[in-house]
Amino acid sequence: AQSVTQLGSHVSVSEGALVLLRCNYSSSVPPYLFWYVQYPNQGLQLLLKYTTGATLVKGINGFEAEFKKSETSFHLTKPSAHMSDAAEYFCAVYNQAGTALIFGKGTTLSVSS
Amino acid sequence: DAGVTQSPTHLIKTRGQHVTLRCSPISGHKSVSWYQQVLGQGPQFIFQYYEKEERGRGNFPDRFSARQFPNYSSELNVNALLLGDSALYLCASSNAGTGRSNEKLFFGSGTQLSVL
């Protein structure tokens, strides 16, 4: 069965510092992987997705993620954090039937000035 | 174009009552999915509907039901509410059906349900 594990429920960085949010997955088939962001009192917004092809995926707002099959990882990074990046971030994988996203528990990113 | 719209935005019910949540997908999208997000957790899949047929169901009791209308809007119904049903209910739409689609989901802002 498919699953994702997000390491670290809370990450704090300074403005301008590197952002690294960790996600490991388990999948019985080649995974389709996603990162979503959720701002307070809002729904989820897609940052980026990996399906096939290039393993380094670029998304919106300067975020990118690298699919590493050997490490079963799909970590999210951003070179320089902005205050506006403070939010909840979710890693997700499609289930085998392709009918549902399976989400991790989320990582709260705090950015200090 | 309007995004995914959900109504109401907030709802307060008491235990044992019934609730209906509504969702309108993005124009042209034929698939609607429902997710439950309990505070501090990631969203959990409840249902997926495509072309008015149920295509997927998560691990939720029979008190939860849904349907999709000819205009592709959808309703989520929950009977005999429990305190544990308090959550943010998210609706998402896409133009994809079943299978290992790489189509992305577009989420609404959700309905915050509080059960007292």
Coordinates of C-alpha atoms in Angstrom, one line a residue:
Chain A
A1 CA 0.0 0.0 0.0
Q2 CA 1.1 3.5 -0.7
S3 CA 2.1 5.9 2.1
V4 CA 4.1 9.0 2.8
T5 CA 6.0 10.0 5.9
Q6 CA 7.0 13.6 6.6
L7 CA 9.9 13.9 8.9
G8 CA 9.5 16.8 11.3
S9 CA 6.2 18.2 12.2
H10 CA 7.6 21.7 12.6
V11 CA 10.5 23.4 10.8
S12 CA 11.8 26.9 11.7
V13 CA 14.1 28.9 9.5
S14 CA 15.3 32.5 9.2
E15 CA 14.3 34.7 6.3
G16 CA 16.8 34.1 3.5
A17 CA 17.8 30.7 4.8
L18 CA 17.5 27.4 3.0
V19 CA 14.2 25.6 3.4
L20 CA 14.3 21.7 3.5
L21 CA 11.1 19.7 4.2
R22 CA 11.5 16.0 4.2
C23 CA 9.2 13.4 2.7
N24 CA 9.7 9.6 2.3
Y25 CA 7.3 7.4 0.5
S26 CA 6.3 3.8 0.2
S27 CA 4.7 2.6 -3.0
S28 CA 4.1 -0.8 -4.7
V29 CA 4.0 0.9 -8.1
P30 CA 6.0 3.8 -9.6
P31 CA 4.7 6.7 -7.5
Y32 CA 3.1 9.9 -8.5
L33 CA 4.2 12.4 -5.8
F34 CA 2.9 15.8 -4.9
W35 CA 3.7 18.7 -2.6
Y36 CA 0.8 20.9 -1.5
V37 CA 0.8 24.1 0.7
Q38 CA -2.0 25.2 2.9
Y39 CA -2.3 28.7 4.3
P40 CA -4.5 29.4 7.4
N41 CA -8.2 29.0 6.7
Q42 CA -7.6 28.1 3.1
G43 CA -7.6 24.9 1.0
L44 CA -4.6 23.2 -0.5
Q45 CA -2.6 24.6 -3.4
L46 CA -0.4 22.5 -5.5
L47 CA 3.3 23.4 -5.4
L48 CA 4.7 20.7 -7.7
K49 CA 4.3 17.2 -8.8
Y50 CA 6.4 14.3 -10.0
T51 CA 5.0 11.7 -12.4
T52 CA 7.7 10.4 -14.8
G53 CA 10.7 11.8 -16.5
A54 CA 13.0 14.4 -14.9
T55 CA 13.6 13.7 -11.3
L56 CA 14.2 17.3 -10.3
V57 CA 10.9 19.1 -10.4
K58 CA 10.4 22.8 -10.2
G59 CA 7.3 24.3 -8.8
I60 CA 5.7 27.6 -8.0
N61 CA 7.1 30.3 -5.6
G62 CA 10.7 29.1 -6.1
F63 CA 10.2 25.6 -4.6
E64 CA 11.7 22.4 -6.1
A65 CA 11.8 18.8 -5.2
E66 CA 14.0 15.8 -6.2
F67 CA 12.7 12.3 -6.7
K68 CA 15.2 9.8 -5.4
K69 CA 14.1 6.2 -6.0
S70 CA 17.1 4.7 -4.2
E71 CA 16.2 6.6 -1.1
T72 CA 12.4 6.6 -1.6
S73 CA 12.5 10.3 -0.9
F74 CA 10.9 13.4 -2.4
H75 CA 12.2 16.3 -0.3
L76 CA 11.1 19.9 -0.9
T77 CA 13.6 22.7 -1.0
K78 CA 13.8 26.4 -1.5
P79 CA 17.1 28.3 -1.6
S80 CA 15.9 31.4 0.3
A81 CA 12.9 31.5 2.6
H82 CA 10.5 34.4 2.6
M83 CA 8.1 35.4 5.4
S84 CA 5.2 34.6 3.0
D85 CA 6.4 30.9 2.9
A86 CA 5.1 30.4 6.4
A87 CA 2.4 27.7 6.1
E88 CA 1.6 24.0 6.4
Y89 CA 3.1 21.8 3.8
F90 CA 1.8 18.3 2.8
C91 CA 3.5 15.6 0.8
A92 CA 1.2 13.2 -1.0
V93 CA 1.2 10.1 -3.2
Y94 CA -1.6 8.7 -5.4
N95 CA -3.1 5.4 -4.3
Q96 CA -2.6 2.4 -6.6
A97 CA -6.0 2.8 -8.2
G98 CA -5.4 6.5 -8.9
T99 CA -8.6 7.5 -7.2
A100 CA -7.2 9.2 -4.1
L101 CA -4.3 11.2 -2.7
I102 CA -2.7 9.8 0.4
F103 CA -1.3 12.7 2.5
G104 CA 1.4 12.9 5.1
K105 CA 0.7 14.5 8.4
G106 CA 2.1 17.8 7.3
T107 CA 5.0 20.0 8.3
T108 CA 4.5 23.5 9.6
L109 CA 7.1 26.0 8.3
S110 CA 7.8 29.0 10.4
V111 CA 10.0 31.9 9.0
S112 CA 11.5 34.5 11.3
S113 CA 12.9 37.8 10.4
Chain B
D1 CA -12.9 31.4 -14.0
A2 CA -14.2 30.5 -10.6
G3 CA -12.3 27.9 -8.6
V4 CA -13.8 25.1 -6.6
T5 CA -16.6 26.5 -4.4
Q6 CA -17.9 25.0 -1.2
S7 CA -20.8 25.9 1.0
P8 CA -21.3 26.7 3.8
T9 CA -17.9 27.9 5.0
H10 CA -18.7 27.2 8.6
L11 CA -21.3 25.0 10.3
I12 CA -22.1 24.1 13.9
K13 CA -24.2 21.0 14.6
T14 CA -25.0 18.9 17.6
R15 CA -24.4 15.2 18.1
G16 CA -26.9 13.0 16.3
Q17 CA -27.8 15.6 13.7
H18 CA -27.4 15.3 10.0
V19 CA -25.4 17.6 7.7
T20 CA -25.1 18.3 4.0
L21 CA -22.1 19.9 2.5
R22 CA -22.0 21.2 -1.1
C23 CA -19.3 21.6 -3.7
S24 CA -19.2 23.1 -7.2
P25 CA -16.2 22.0 -9.3
I26 CA -14.3 24.1 -11.7
S27 CA -16.1 24.5 -15.0
G28 CA -15.4 21.6 -17.2
H29 CA -14.2 19.3 -14.5
K30 CA -16.1 16.0 -14.2
S31 CA -14.5 14.5 -11.1
V32 CA -15.1 15.6 -7.5
S33 CA -13.4 14.2 -4.5
W34 CA -14.1 14.7 -0.8
Y35 CA -11.5 14.8 2.0
Q36 CA -11.7 15.1 5.8
Q37 CA -9.0 17.1 7.5
V38 CA -8.9 16.8 11.3
L39 CA -7.0 19.5 13.1
G40 CA -3.3 18.8 13.0
Q41 CA -3.5 16.0 10.5
G42 CA -3.3 15.6 6.7
P43 CA -6.5 15.3 4.6
Q44 CA -8.0 11.8 4.5
F45 CA -9.8 10.6 1.4
I46 CA -13.6 10.0 1.7
F47 CA -15.0 9.7 -1.8
Q48 CA -14.3 10.2 -5.5
Y49 CA -17.1 10.7 -8.1
Y50 CA -16.6 10.8 -11.8
E51 CA -19.4 11.3 -14.3
K52 CA -21.9 10.8 -11.5
E53 CA -20.6 7.4 -10.5
E54 CA -18.7 6.6 -7.3
R55 CA -15.1 5.6 -8.3
G56 CA -13.5 5.4 -5.0
R57 CA -14.3 5.2 -1.3
G58 CA -12.1 5.7 1.7
N59 CA -12.2 4.0 5.1
F60 CA -15.2 5.9 6.5
P61 CA -18.4 4.5 8.0
D62 CA -21.7 4.2 6.2
R63 CA -22.9 7.4 7.9
F64 CA -20.9 9.2 5.2
S65 CA -22.5 9.3 1.8
A66 CA -22.2 11.4 -1.3
R67 CA -23.6 12.0 -4.7
Q68 CA -22.8 13.9 -7.9
F69 CA -25.4 15.7 -10.0
P70 CA -25.7 16.0 -13.8
N71 CA -24.0 19.5 -13.6
Y72 CA -21.0 17.7 -11.8
S73 CA -21.7 19.5 -8.5
S74 CA -21.6 17.2 -5.4
E75 CA -23.0 16.8 -2.0
L76 CA -21.5 15.1 1.0
N77 CA -23.9 13.9 3.6
V78 CA -23.1 12.8 7.2
N79 CA -25.7 11.2 9.4
A80 CA -25.8 10.7 13.1
L81 CA -23.0 13.2 13.7
L82 CA -20.3 12.3 16.3
L83 CA -18.0 14.7 18.1
G84 CA -15.2 13.1 16.1
D85 CA -16.7 14.3 12.8
S86 CA -15.6 17.8 13.7
A87 CA -13.1 18.7 10.9
L88 CA -12.4 20.7 7.8
Y89 CA -14.1 19.0 4.8
L90 CA -12.4 19.7 1.5
C91 CA -13.7 19.2 -1.9
A92 CA -11.4 18.8 -4.9
S93 CA -12.1 18.7 -8.6
S94 CA -10.1 17.5 -11.7
N95 CA -10.9 16.4 -15.2
A96 CA -9.5 12.9 -14.7
G97 CA -11.3 9.7 -14.1
T98 CA -9.9 6.6 -12.5
G99 CA -6.6 5.0 -13.2
R100 CA -3.1 6.3 -12.3
S101 CA -3.8 9.8 -13.5
N102 CA -1.3 12.5 -13.1
E103 CA -4.0 15.2 -13.3
K104 CA -3.7 17.6 -10.4
L105 CA -6.5 18.2 -7.9
F106 CA -7.8 21.7 -7.4
F107 CA -9.1 22.2 -3.8
G108 CA -11.7 24.4 -2.4
S109 CA -11.3 26.3 0.8
G110 CA -13.4 23.8 2.7
T111 CA -16.3 23.7 5.1
Q112 CA -15.4 23.8 8.8
L113 CA -17.8 21.5 10.7
S114 CA -18.0 21.7 14.4
V115 CA -20.1 19.1 16.3
L116 CA -21.0 20.0 19.8

